[in-house]
Short mmCIF file of C-alpha atoms and ligand atoms in Angstrom, two decimals:
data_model
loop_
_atom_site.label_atom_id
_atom_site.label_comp_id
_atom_site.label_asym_id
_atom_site.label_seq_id
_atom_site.Cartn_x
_atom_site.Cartn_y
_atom_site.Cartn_z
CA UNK A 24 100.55 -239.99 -6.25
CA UNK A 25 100.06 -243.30 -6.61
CA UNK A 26 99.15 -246.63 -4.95
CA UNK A 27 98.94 -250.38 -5.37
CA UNK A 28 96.08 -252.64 -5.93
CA UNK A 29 96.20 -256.23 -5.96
CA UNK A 30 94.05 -258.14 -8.68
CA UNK A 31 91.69 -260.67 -7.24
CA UNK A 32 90.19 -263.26 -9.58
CA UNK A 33 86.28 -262.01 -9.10
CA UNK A 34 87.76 -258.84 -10.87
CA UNK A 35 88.55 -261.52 -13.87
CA UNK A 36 86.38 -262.51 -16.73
CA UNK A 37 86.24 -265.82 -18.43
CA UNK A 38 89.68 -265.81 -20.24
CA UNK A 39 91.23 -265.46 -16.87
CA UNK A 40 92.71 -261.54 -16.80
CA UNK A 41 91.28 -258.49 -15.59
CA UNK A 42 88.35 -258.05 -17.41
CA UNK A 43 87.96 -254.50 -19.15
CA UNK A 44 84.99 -253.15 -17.33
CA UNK A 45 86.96 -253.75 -13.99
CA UNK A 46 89.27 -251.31 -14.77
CA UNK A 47 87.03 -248.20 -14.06
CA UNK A 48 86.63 -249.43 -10.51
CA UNK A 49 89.50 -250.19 -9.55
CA UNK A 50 90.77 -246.67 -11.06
CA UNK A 51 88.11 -245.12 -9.35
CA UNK A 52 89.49 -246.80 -6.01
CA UNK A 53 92.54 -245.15 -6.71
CA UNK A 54 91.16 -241.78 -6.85
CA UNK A 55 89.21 -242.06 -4.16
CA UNK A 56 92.68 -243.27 -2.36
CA UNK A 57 93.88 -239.81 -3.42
CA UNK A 58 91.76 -237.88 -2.01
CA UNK A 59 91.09 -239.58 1.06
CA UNK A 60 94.84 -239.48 1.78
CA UNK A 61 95.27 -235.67 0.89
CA UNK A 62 92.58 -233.38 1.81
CA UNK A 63 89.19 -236.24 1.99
CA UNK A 64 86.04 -235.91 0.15
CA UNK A 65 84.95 -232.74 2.33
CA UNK A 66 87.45 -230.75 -0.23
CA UNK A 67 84.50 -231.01 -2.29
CA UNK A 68 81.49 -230.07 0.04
CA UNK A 69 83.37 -227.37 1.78
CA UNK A 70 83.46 -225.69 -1.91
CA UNK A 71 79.60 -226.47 -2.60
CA UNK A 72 80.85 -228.66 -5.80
CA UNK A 73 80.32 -232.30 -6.73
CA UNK A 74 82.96 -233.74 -9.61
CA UNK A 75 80.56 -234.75 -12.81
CA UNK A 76 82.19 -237.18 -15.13
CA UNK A 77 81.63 -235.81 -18.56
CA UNK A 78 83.65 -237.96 -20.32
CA UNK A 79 85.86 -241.30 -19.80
CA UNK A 80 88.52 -242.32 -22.15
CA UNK A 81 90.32 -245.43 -21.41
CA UNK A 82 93.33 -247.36 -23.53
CA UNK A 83 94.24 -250.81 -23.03
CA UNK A 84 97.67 -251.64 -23.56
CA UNK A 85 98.39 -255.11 -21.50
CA UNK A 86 96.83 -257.58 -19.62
CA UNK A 87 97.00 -258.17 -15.67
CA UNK A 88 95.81 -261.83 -13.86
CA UNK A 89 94.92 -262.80 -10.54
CA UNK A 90 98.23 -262.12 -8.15
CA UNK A 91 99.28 -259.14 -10.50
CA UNK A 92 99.97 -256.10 -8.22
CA UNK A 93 99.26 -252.54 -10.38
CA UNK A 94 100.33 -249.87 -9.56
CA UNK A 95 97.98 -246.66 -10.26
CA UNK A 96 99.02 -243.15 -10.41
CA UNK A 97 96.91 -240.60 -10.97
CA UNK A 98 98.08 -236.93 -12.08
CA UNK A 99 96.13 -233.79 -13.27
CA UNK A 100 96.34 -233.57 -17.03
CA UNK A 101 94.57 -230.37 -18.01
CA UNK A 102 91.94 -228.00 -16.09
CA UNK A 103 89.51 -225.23 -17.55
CA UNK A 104 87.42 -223.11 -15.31
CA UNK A 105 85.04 -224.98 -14.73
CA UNK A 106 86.32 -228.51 -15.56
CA UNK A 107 89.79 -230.69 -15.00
CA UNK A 108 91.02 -233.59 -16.54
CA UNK A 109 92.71 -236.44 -14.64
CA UNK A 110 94.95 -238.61 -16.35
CA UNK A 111 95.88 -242.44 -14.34
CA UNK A 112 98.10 -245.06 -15.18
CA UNK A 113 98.04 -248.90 -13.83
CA UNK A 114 101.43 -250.74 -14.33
CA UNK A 115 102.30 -253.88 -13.26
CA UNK A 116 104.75 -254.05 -10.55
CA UNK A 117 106.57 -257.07 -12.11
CA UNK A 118 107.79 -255.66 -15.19
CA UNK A 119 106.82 -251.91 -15.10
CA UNK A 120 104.78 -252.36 -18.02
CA UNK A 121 101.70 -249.74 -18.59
CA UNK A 122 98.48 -251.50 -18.14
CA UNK A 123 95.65 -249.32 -19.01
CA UNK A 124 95.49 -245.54 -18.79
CA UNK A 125 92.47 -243.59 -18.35
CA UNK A 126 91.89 -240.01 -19.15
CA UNK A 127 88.40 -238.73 -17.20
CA UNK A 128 87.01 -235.25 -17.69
CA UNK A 129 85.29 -234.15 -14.47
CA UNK A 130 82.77 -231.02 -14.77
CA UNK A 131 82.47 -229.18 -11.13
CA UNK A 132 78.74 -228.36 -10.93
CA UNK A 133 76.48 -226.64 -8.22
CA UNK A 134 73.27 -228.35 -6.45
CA UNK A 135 70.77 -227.17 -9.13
CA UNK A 136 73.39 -229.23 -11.94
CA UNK A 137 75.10 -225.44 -13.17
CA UNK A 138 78.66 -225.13 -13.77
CA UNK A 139 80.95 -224.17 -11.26
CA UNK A 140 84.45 -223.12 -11.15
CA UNK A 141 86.85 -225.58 -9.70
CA UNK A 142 88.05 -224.96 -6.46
CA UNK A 143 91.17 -223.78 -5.77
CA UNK A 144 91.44 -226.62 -2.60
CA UNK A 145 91.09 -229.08 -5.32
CA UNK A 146 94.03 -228.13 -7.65
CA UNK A 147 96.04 -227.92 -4.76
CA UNK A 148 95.64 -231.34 -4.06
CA UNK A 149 95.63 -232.57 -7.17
CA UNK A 150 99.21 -231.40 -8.36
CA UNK A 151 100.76 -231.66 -4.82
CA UNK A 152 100.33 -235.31 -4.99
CA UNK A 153 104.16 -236.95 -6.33
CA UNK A 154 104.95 -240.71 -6.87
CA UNK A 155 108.14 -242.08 -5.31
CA UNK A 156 110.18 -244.38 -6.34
CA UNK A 157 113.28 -245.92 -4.22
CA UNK A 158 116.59 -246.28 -6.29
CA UNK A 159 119.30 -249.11 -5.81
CA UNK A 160 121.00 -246.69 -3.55
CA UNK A 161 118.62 -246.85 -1.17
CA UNK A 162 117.45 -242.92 -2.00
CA UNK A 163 113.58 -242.33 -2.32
CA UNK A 164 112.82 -239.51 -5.09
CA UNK A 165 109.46 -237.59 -5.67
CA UNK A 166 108.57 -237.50 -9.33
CA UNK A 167 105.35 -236.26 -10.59
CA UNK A 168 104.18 -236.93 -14.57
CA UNK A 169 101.91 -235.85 -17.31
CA UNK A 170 101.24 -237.86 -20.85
CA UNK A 171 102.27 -241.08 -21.53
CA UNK A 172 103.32 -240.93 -25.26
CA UNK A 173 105.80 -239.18 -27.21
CA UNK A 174 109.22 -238.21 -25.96
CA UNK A 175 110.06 -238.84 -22.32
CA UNK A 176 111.06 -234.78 -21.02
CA UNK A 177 113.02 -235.34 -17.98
CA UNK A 178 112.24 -231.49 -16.09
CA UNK A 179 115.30 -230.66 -13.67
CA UNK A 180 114.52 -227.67 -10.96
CA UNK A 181 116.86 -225.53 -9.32
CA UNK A 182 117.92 -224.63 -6.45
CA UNK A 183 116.55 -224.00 -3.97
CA UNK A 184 113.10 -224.85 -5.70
CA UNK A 185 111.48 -228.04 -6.06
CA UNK A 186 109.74 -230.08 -9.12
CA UNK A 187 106.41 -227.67 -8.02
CA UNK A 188 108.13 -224.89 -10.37
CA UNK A 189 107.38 -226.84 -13.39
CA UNK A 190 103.52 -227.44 -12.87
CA UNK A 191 102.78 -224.66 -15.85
CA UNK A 192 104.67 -227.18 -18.60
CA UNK A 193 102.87 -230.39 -17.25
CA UNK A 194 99.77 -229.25 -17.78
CA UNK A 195 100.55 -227.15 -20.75
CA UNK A 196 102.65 -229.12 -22.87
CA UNK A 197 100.93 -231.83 -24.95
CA UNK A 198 101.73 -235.38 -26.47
CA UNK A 199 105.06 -236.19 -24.34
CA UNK A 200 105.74 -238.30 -21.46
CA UNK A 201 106.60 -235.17 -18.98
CA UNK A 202 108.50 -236.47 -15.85
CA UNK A 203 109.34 -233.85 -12.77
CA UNK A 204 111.39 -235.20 -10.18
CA UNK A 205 112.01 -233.25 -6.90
CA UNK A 206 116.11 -233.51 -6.32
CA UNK A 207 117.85 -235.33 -3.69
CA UNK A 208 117.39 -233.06 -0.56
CA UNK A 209 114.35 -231.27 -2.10
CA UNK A 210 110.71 -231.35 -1.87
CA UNK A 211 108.92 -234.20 -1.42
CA UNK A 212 112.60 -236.47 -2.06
CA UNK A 213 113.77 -234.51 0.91
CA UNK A 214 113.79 -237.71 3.84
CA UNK A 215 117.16 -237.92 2.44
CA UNK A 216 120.20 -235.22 2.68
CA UNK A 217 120.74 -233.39 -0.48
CA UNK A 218 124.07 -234.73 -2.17
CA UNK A 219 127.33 -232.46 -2.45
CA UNK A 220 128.11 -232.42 -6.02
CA UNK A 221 125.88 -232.42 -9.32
CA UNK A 222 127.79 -235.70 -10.24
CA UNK A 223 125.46 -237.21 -7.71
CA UNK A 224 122.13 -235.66 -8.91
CA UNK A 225 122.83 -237.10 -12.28
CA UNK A 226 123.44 -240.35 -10.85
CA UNK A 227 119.78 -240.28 -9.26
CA UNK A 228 118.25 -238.97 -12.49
CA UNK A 229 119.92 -241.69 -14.68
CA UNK A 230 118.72 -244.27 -11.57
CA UNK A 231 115.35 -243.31 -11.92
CA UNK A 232 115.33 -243.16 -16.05
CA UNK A 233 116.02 -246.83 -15.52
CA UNK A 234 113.80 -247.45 -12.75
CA UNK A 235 110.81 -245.69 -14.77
CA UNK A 236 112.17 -248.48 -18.68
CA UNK A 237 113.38 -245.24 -19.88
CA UNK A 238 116.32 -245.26 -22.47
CA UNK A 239 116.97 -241.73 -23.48
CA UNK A 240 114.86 -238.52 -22.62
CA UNK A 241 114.96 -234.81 -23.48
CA UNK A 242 116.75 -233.42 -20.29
CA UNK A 243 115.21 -229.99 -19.43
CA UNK A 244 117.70 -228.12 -16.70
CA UNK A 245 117.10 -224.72 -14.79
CA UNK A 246 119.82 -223.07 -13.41
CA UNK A 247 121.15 -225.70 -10.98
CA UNK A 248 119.19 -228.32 -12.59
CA UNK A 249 121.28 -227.22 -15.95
CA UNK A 250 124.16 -227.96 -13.91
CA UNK A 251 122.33 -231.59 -13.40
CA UNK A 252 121.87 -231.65 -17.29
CA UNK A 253 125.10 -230.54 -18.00
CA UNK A 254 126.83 -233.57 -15.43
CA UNK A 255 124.55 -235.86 -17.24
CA UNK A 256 125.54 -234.61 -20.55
CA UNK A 257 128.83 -235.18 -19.52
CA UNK A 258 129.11 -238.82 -18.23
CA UNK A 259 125.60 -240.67 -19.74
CA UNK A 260 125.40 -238.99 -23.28
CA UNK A 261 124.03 -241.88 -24.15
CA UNK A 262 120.95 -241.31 -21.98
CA UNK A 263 119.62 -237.71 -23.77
CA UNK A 264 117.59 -237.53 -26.78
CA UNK A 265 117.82 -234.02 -26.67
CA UNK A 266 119.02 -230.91 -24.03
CA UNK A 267 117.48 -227.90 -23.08
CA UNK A 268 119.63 -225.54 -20.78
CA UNK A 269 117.55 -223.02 -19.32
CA UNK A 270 118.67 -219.59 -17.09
CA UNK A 271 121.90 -221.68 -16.61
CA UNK A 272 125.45 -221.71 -17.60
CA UNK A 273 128.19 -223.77 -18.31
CA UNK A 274 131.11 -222.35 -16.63
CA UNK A 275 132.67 -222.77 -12.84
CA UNK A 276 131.63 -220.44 -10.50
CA UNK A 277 134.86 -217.48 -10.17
CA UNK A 278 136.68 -216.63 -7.72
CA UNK A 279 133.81 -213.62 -6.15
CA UNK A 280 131.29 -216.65 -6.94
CA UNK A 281 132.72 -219.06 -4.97
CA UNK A 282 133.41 -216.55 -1.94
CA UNK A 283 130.14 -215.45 -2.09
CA UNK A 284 128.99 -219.49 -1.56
CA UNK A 285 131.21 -219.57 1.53
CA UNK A 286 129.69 -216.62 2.98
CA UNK A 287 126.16 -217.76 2.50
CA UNK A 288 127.42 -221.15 3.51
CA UNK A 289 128.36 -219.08 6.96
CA UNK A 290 125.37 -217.07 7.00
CA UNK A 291 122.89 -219.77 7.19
CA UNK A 292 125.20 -221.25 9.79
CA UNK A 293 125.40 -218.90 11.90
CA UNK A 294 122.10 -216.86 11.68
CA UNK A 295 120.00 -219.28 9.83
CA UNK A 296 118.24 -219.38 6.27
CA UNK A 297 116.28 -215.91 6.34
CA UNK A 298 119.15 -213.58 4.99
CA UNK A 299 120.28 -215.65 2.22
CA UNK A 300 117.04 -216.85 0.64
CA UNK A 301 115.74 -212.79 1.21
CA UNK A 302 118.67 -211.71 -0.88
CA UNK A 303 118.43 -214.46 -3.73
CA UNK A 304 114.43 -213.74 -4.28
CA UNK A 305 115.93 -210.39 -4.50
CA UNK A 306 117.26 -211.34 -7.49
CA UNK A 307 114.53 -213.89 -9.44
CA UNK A 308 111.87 -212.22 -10.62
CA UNK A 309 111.50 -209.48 -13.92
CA UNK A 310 109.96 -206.25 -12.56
CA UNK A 311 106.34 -207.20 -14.28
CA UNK A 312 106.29 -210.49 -12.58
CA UNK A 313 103.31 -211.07 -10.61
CA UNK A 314 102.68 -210.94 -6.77
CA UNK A 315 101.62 -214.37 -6.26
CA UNK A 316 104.00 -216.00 -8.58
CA UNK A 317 106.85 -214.44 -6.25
CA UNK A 318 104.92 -215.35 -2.83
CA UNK A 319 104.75 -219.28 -3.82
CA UNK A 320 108.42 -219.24 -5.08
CA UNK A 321 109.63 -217.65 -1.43
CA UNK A 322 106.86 -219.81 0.64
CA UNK A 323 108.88 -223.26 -1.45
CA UNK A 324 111.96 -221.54 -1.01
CA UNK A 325 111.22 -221.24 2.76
CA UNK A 326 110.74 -224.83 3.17
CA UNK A 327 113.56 -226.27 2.07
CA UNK A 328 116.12 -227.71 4.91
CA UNK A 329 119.02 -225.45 5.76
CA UNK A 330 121.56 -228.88 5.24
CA UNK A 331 120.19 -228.92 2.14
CA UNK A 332 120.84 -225.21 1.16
CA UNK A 333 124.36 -225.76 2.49
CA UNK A 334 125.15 -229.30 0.32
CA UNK A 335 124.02 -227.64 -2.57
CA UNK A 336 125.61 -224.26 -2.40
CA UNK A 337 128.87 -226.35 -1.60
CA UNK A 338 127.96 -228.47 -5.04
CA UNK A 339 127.59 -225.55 -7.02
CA UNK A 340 130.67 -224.25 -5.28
CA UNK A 341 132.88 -226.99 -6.66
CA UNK A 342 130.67 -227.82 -10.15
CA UNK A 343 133.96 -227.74 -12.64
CA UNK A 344 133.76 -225.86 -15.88
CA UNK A 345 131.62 -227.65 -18.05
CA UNK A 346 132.00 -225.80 -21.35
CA UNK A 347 134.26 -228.30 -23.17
CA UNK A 348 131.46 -230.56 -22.60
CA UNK A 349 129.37 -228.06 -25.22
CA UNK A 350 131.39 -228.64 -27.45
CA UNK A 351 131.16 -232.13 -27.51
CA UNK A 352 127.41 -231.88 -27.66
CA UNK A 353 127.42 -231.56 -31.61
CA UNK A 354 124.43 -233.98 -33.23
CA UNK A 355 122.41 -233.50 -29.67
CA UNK A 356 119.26 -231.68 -30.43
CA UNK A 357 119.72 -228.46 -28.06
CA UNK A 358 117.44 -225.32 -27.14
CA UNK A 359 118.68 -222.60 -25.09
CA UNK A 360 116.35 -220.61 -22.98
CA UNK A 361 116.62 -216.99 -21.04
CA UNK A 362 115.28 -214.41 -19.45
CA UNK A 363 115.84 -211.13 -20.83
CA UNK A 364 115.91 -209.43 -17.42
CA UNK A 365 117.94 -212.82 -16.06
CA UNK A 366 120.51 -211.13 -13.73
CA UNK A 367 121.67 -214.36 -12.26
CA UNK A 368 122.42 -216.32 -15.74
CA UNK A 369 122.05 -213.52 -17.59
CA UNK A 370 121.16 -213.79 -21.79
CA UNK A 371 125.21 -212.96 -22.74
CA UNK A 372 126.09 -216.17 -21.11
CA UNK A 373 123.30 -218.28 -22.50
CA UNK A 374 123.94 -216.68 -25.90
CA UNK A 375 127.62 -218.26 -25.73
CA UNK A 376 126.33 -221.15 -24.95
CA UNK A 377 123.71 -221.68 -27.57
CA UNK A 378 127.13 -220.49 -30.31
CA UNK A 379 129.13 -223.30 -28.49
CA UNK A 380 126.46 -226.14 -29.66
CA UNK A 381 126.69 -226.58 -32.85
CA UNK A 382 123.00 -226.50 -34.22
CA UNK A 383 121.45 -224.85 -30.78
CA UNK A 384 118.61 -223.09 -30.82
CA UNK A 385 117.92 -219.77 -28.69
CA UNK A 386 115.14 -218.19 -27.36
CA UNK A 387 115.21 -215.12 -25.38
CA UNK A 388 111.83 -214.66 -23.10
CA UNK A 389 110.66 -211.18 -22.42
CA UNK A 390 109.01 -210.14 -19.50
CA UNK A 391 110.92 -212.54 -17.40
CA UNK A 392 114.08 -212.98 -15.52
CA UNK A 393 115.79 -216.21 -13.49
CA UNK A 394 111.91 -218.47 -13.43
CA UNK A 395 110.52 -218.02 -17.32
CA UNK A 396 108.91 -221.39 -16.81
CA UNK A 397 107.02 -219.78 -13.89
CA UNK A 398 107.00 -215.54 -15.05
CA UNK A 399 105.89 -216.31 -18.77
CA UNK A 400 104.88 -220.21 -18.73
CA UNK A 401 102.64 -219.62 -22.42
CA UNK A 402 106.38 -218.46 -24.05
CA UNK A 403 107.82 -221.14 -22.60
CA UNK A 404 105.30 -224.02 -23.16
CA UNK A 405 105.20 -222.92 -27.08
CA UNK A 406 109.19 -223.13 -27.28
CA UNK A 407 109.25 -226.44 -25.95
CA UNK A 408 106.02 -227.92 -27.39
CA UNK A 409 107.77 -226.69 -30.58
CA UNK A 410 111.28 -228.17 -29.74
CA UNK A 411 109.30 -231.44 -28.67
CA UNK A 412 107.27 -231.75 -31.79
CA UNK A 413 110.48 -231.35 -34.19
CA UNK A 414 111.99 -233.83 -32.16
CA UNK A 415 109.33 -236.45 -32.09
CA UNK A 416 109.06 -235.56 -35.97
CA UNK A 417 112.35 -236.31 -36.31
CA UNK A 418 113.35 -233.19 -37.84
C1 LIG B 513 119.52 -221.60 -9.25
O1 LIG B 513 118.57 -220.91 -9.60
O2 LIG B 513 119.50 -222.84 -9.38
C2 LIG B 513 120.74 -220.92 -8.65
O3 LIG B 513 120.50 -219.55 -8.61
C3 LIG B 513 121.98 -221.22 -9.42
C4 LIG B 513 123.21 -220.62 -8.84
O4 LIG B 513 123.18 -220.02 -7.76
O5 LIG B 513 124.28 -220.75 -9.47
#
């Protein structure tokens, strides 16, 4: 979430920019604007908790003068039991550049000053809340970040999912510049109509890497979203710094797979969404995963638009073979990562795909099936944080 603050010049000090100590209120303003436009201060007094700042960390990075519009976001960066971490950026509009960011440490205590756990209400607020930003085309996507340094990760949901599946690795995964968009069609980016081809996708991904002064990111890609990768591995090369293809594959759909699009296309025609999304949770989840990790994957499921399901079943329909493209993908720094119950993708395909990169790693998650980042997020979030590291390393 974020919103913008113009700087007025009794917010400036003597050498004519924001002055330093001005900072904490005006990032305070924006939290405050967070909560009062998702659930209001009473999400706190309902629960019996007041937010303690323990600590306040704040970096510097440029200036900002009288006229500058910032923009702030603010983003959970880490939570405990009894404690959560909120991480906010300011960036001036102008130029995009980071401003300040602030890292606070808030301790949820009782009336008598004890520790508390932090209510559920809160969290829920906290990570629901994306930023948007409108491309050239005209299209509005919902993006949602954690960290600001290191490697930009550029995480890619499928379908029919939304950049919600990926809250385990933003708060777990430390030192990179973590960016989850929701899809054209999807989530909060869903004013628009999803697009009919993956082409497309990759176009708004690549739009928003420039709209957000990013050159080249790691491109993380679930199942449909490693379609995404895979298009943008395809026709911006030049845009990855390194590929991870997750519970995906690289070839068309067949012959049965492309009937069995049509007749899901007509199902949700004719009798609606129910029968088709009931069928493909079916088929997610490992037999160990847990109850309410399925409910909140069928209650996101359930909200998508049924145009949406359509455009994109239609897109992975016609998605051409993309295994040449594998090939080609020699020198890219590329992990590989399935479910060993994954009936969908299942681990013989990503296994040839991981041979088909020269230098790929694989890793093989047990315990989960289709969703590892949401069945087993710790296996997951130490693959990547590993992958990241090397990479940032530069080994
Ligand atoms: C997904 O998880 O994105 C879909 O199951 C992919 C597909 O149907 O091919």
């Amino acid at each position: 979430m974020s919103i913008r603050l113009t700087i007025y010049p009794d917010e400036c000090d003597a050498f004519g920019h924001l002055n330093q100590a001005s900072y904490l209120a005006l990032f305070e303003r924006a939290r405050w604007e967070l909560l009062a436009r998702g659930p209001g201060m009473d999400v706190f007094a309902e629960a019996g908790v007041w937010p303690a700042v323990r600590r306040a960390t704040i970096d510097y990075h440029a200036g900002a003068w009288p006229g500058d519009v910032l923009e702030f976001s603010t983003a959970l960066a880490g939570r405990g039991r009894t404690s959560f971490t909120l991480r906010q950026e300011a960036s001036r509009t102008r130029d995009g550049k980071l401003v300040a960011a602030l890292e606070t440490v808030f301790v949820c205590i009782d009336r008598q000053e004890r520790p508390v756990e932090v209510p559920a209400a809160v969290l829920a607020a906290l990570t629901a809340a994306p930023r948007r930003t409108t491309l050239p085309s005209g299209t509005t996507i919902a993006w949602e970040a954690a960290g600001h340094e290191g490697i930009p990760v550029l995480f890619v949901h499928g379908y029919p999912l939304d950049r919600s599946m990926w809250q385990n690795q933003l708060v777990g995964i430390t030192g990179h510049r973590l960016i989850a968009p929701d899809l054209r069609g999807f989530g909060d980016s869903s004013e628009a109509a999803a697009p009919d081809a993956m082409e497309a996708h990759a176009s708004d991904l690549v739009a928003l890497l420039d709209a957000l002064a990013i050159d080249r990111a790691v491109v993380v890609g679930l199942s449909m979203g490693g379609y995404v990768a895979l298009a943008m591995a395809e026709r911006h090369r030049d845009r990855l710094a390194g590929l991870v293809l997750m519970d995906t594959r690289a070839g068309a759909d067949d012959a049965d797979g492309r009937a069995g699009r049509d007749a899901a296309i007509a199902t949700i025609r004719e009798k609606g969404a129910g029968p088709v999304l009931g069928g493909l949770a079916d088929k997610l989840f490992a037999e160990s995963t847990a109850a309410g990790v399925r409910e909140a994957v069928a209650q996101r499921m359930g909200r998508v638009a049924p145009a949406t399901l359509v455009a994109s079943l239609a897109a992975m329909r016609d998605r051409p073979d993309r295994r040449p493209v594998l090939a080609g993908l020699a020198g890219l720094p590329t992990l590989v990562i399935v479910g060993t119950e994954d009936r969908i993708t299942p681990p013989a395909v990503a296994r040839e795909m991981a041979a088909a990169v020269a230098g790929a790693e694989l890793v093989e998650v047990e315990g989960a099936a289709h969703l590892p980042p949401l069945e087993r997020p710790a296996t997951v979030n130490e693959a990547l944080q590993a992958f990241l590291d090397r990479l940032g390393r530069g080994v």
